[in-house]
Amino acid sequence: NRNNISTEMINVCYAIYDKTGNFSKIAATSILSLLENTESWVTIHILHDNTLSTENIKNFIYLARKYNQHIIFYNIEELLPTEISLLKQENQGRFSIAAMYRLLIMHLLPNTISKVIYLDCDTIVNIDIQDLYDEDIKNNVLGAVAECDATYNHAVEKDICNDGFVEQNNYFCSGILLINMDEYRKYPSLCIDGIKFLAEHPSYDCPDQDILNYYFSNKYKKLSVKYNTFTKALKLKDININIIEKRIYHYAGNDMNLTNYYDIYNQLFFDYYIKT
């Protein structure tokens, strides 16, 4: 019964590179957690390349249909061959190529979409995604969580901050973004110019995140940590928060181990994982 729910479509974007065929399981777990926790109409936009198998595409379609939601696939190798070729050329093992796909969203999603949520695949959406979608970021390009907040002030020092391009307190995590597409479309060369910027600064080791911060660290709305909480930080001795709350949990830094079921955050992930 959606009678009391907003009829506006919520658009959510994921990026997938799945060379081994196993990463789709992680992405599906995040998507399922999102769909389990909302009554709103959602369209999932999957940015992918030729590594996403036909079988897994069918599995994603089945998952979306199970929840009566929509899903659309964008093969970047077919739609943006020039950009994908440059990414492969410049990569050389420096970054996950899918991480850069968020820099190309403006070329892929329909112009009728004015707002989109971007989510990393290593997230569990343990809130109603409508809450994030309804955040008012005004005329800012992005809404994001500052990394110092996401890590409970345990962020790793960044060279881009040490070099003076970005203030440390403004440096944000790019894993969960609320994007104002009307503003984002004003930067059509974001990916290409960003790669050039990285080439000039080989020590910058958070490629997509450093690019986005270089452009938008003064053009984003700081959001609550509930929209991007690093599970690794919650386990630190001086933090030690051992309770599941209504948050988007981010298993950044490969902080996920399905063999350790005694960890409550692994339990949370596994509880959604087994439903996929």
XYZ file of C-alpha atoms in Angstrom:
276
model
C 0.000 0.000 0.000
C 1.763 3.127 -1.244
C -1.163 5.528 -0.825
C 0.646 7.629 1.761
C 4.032 7.466 0.070
C 5.517 10.050 -2.275
C 4.798 9.231 -5.910
C 8.064 10.819 -7.065
C 10.489 8.262 -8.432
C 13.721 7.885 -6.454
C 16.666 7.273 -8.773
C 19.612 5.353 -7.340
C 22.834 4.605 -9.178
C 25.408 1.822 -8.689
C 28.606 1.062 -10.631
C 29.780 -2.504 -11.233
C 33.020 -4.002 -12.509
C 32.788 -7.767 -12.077
C 35.723 -9.537 -13.670
C 35.412 -12.641 -11.460
C 31.620 -12.777 -11.455
C 31.492 -12.569 -7.651
C 31.124 -8.821 -7.135
C 27.524 -8.795 -8.310
C 26.594 -10.622 -5.086
C 27.907 -7.677 -3.076
C 26.045 -5.141 -5.207
C 22.859 -7.195 -5.013
C 23.067 -7.241 -1.211
C 23.211 -3.454 -1.080
C 20.328 -3.144 -3.532
C 18.215 -5.627 -1.603
C 18.839 -3.761 1.668
C 17.659 -0.571 -0.019
C 14.504 -2.175 -1.421
C 13.692 -3.918 1.871
C 13.624 -0.631 3.735
C 11.540 1.629 1.515
C 7.948 1.826 0.321
C 8.816 4.459 -2.280
C 9.052 3.916 -6.016
C 12.691 3.323 -6.933
C 14.595 2.976 -10.175
C 18.017 1.354 -9.879
C 20.495 2.486 -12.532
C 23.389 0.057 -13.024
C 26.515 1.498 -14.667
C 28.577 -1.423 -15.886
C 30.906 -2.745 -18.575
C 31.324 -6.020 -20.418
C 32.391 -7.796 -17.216
C 28.774 -7.964 -16.046
C 27.457 -11.331 -17.221
C 24.103 -11.933 -18.860
C 23.252 -14.308 -16.024
C 23.852 -11.651 -13.383
C 21.893 -9.085 -15.369
C 18.961 -11.512 -15.230
C 19.510 -11.958 -11.485
C 19.385 -8.181 -10.944
C 16.197 -7.934 -13.003
C 14.645 -10.729 -10.950
C 15.616 -8.946 -7.725
C 14.043 -5.655 -8.803
C 10.866 -7.369 -9.997
C 10.590 -9.246 -6.710
C 10.127 -5.858 -5.029
C 8.016 -4.408 -7.882
C 10.720 -1.872 -8.649
C 12.546 -0.763 -11.786
C 16.098 -1.402 -12.959
C 17.997 -0.041 -15.986
C 21.433 -1.077 -17.289
C 24.009 1.160 -18.978
C 26.928 -0.584 -20.670
C 29.570 2.117 -20.655
C 31.798 0.236 -23.102
C 29.005 0.546 -25.655
C 27.652 3.971 -24.718
C 30.904 5.847 -23.982
C 33.692 4.009 -25.844
C 36.067 6.999 -25.884
C 35.853 7.534 -22.142
C 36.171 3.846 -21.281
C 39.204 3.515 -23.542
C 40.913 6.435 -21.794
C 40.081 5.019 -18.375
C 41.615 1.666 -19.269
C 44.666 3.368 -20.725
C 45.280 5.527 -17.656
C 44.326 2.951 -15.045
C 47.404 0.698 -14.925
C 46.093 -0.893 -11.727
C 45.835 2.419 -9.941
C 42.087 2.332 -9.371
C 38.981 0.225 -9.821
C 37.631 1.348 -13.155
C 34.034 1.195 -11.907
C 34.887 3.826 -9.292
C 35.248 6.333 -12.111
C 31.831 5.621 -13.616
C 30.181 8.009 -11.156
C 32.043 10.792 -12.967
C 30.119 9.923 -16.147
C 26.574 9.853 -14.784
C 25.695 13.118 -16.529
C 26.265 11.434 -19.908
C 24.135 8.398 -19.155
C 21.017 9.194 -17.165
C 18.078 10.874 -18.930
C 17.969 14.665 -18.767
C 14.561 14.427 -17.109
C 16.251 13.208 -13.918
C 17.095 16.164 -11.708
C 18.356 14.282 -8.656
C 20.045 10.928 -8.133
C 21.589 9.018 -5.245
C 24.900 7.298 -5.931
C 25.823 4.344 -3.701
C 28.969 2.261 -3.533
C 28.252 -1.460 -3.700
C 29.871 -2.135 -0.303
C 27.028 -0.452 1.559
C 24.032 -1.641 3.533
C 21.087 0.741 3.370
C 19.575 0.229 6.803
C 17.325 3.290 6.474
C 14.488 4.332 4.222
C 16.305 5.756 1.191
C 13.548 8.369 0.961
C 15.208 10.113 3.918
C 18.392 10.745 1.955
C 16.505 11.643 -1.206
C 14.505 14.295 0.665
C 17.599 16.103 1.977
C 17.628 19.705 0.726
C 21.064 20.424 -0.750
C 19.806 23.691 -2.284
C 21.972 24.781 -5.242
C 24.966 22.686 -4.253
C 26.252 20.145 -6.741
C 26.395 17.358 -4.180
C 25.280 16.261 -0.770
C 27.880 14.081 0.974
C 29.303 13.123 4.348
C 32.659 14.596 5.347
C 35.202 11.818 5.746
C 36.190 13.085 9.200
C 32.559 12.441 10.227
C 32.208 9.100 8.425
C 35.341 7.828 10.192
C 34.647 9.461 13.565
C 37.757 11.631 13.143
C 39.974 8.719 12.130
C 40.364 9.710 8.479
C 43.647 8.885 6.806
C 45.661 11.970 5.875
C 45.237 12.892 2.205
C 47.918 14.390 -0.033
C 45.316 16.498 -1.826
C 44.632 18.210 1.504
C 48.323 18.534 2.386
C 48.880 20.189 -1.000
C 46.241 22.800 -0.219
C 43.651 21.880 -2.843
C 41.048 20.840 -0.264
C 40.558 21.743 3.385
C 40.831 18.641 5.567
C 37.480 19.248 7.268
C 35.766 19.685 3.900
C 37.128 16.509 2.316
C 34.147 14.248 1.717
C 33.629 10.572 1.037
C 32.380 9.872 -2.480
C 30.865 6.469 -1.673
C 27.409 7.880 -0.983
C 26.344 10.987 -2.884
C 23.131 12.912 -3.380
C 23.685 14.529 -6.768
C 21.964 17.637 -8.084
C 21.941 16.576 -11.717
C 21.055 20.043 -13.033
C 24.334 21.303 -11.558
C 26.350 18.131 -12.228
C 25.608 18.366 -15.948
C 27.532 21.637 -16.021
C 30.726 19.551 -15.717
C 30.584 17.278 -18.798
C 34.382 16.868 -18.927
C 34.677 15.977 -15.235
C 36.034 12.478 -15.894
C 38.495 13.402 -18.671
C 39.818 16.495 -16.901
C 39.913 14.590 -13.633
C 42.131 11.898 -15.119
C 44.521 14.602 -16.319
C 44.553 16.030 -12.790
C 45.419 12.616 -11.360
C 48.212 12.170 -13.889
C 49.762 15.385 -12.567
C 49.525 14.120 -8.980
C 50.566 10.448 -8.913
C 50.532 10.281 -5.092
C 46.770 10.853 -4.904
C 45.438 7.406 -4.061
C 41.655 7.988 -3.910
C 41.111 8.711 -7.608
C 37.392 9.353 -8.048
C 37.120 10.804 -4.554
C 40.069 13.141 -5.011
C 38.697 14.348 -8.346
C 35.271 15.058 -6.876
C 36.800 16.853 -3.903
C 39.053 18.927 -6.153
C 35.982 20.187 -8.014
C 33.286 20.234 -5.359
C 34.736 20.407 -1.832
C 33.325 23.946 -1.609
C 30.167 23.138 -3.566
C 28.553 20.420 -1.489
C 26.134 20.192 1.412
C 27.492 18.328 4.428
C 25.115 15.547 5.385
C 24.655 13.635 8.625
C 26.957 10.714 9.357
C 23.883 8.472 9.387
C 24.068 8.539 5.590
C 27.628 7.209 5.454
C 29.014 5.461 8.519
C 32.272 3.520 8.156
C 31.852 0.196 9.939
C 35.609 -0.048 10.427
C 35.550 3.135 12.507
C 32.742 1.839 14.737
C 34.963 -1.075 15.811
C 37.855 1.103 16.994
C 38.568 0.842 20.718
C 37.918 4.525 21.381
C 34.623 4.455 19.438
C 33.258 0.934 20.086
C 29.650 1.409 18.985
C 28.216 -2.085 19.123
C 24.623 -1.504 18.102
C 22.787 -1.538 14.770
C 21.022 1.737 14.031
C 19.084 3.326 11.194
C 22.038 4.287 9.010
C 23.744 3.587 5.725
C 26.677 1.413 6.734
C 29.745 1.589 4.514
C 32.078 -1.397 4.592
C 34.968 0.665 3.208
C 38.464 -0.771 3.249
C 37.165 -4.313 2.638
C 35.628 -4.310 6.101
C 33.453 -7.301 5.469
C 34.062 -10.880 6.511
C 31.176 -13.293 6.174
C 33.097 -15.960 8.092
C 33.076 -13.797 11.230
C 29.426 -13.930 12.180
C 30.099 -12.708 15.729
C 30.668 -9.203 14.378
C 27.277 -7.449 14.375
C 28.062 -5.539 11.167
C 28.967 -8.743 9.379
C 25.716 -10.175 10.740
C 23.816 -7.226 9.287
C 25.391 -7.712 5.878
C 24.851 -11.469 5.964
C 21.194 -11.110 6.961
C 20.571 -9.198 3.734
C 23.013 -11.282 1.670
C 21.122 -14.545 2.236
C 17.922 -12.962 0.867
C 19.446 -12.205 -2.534
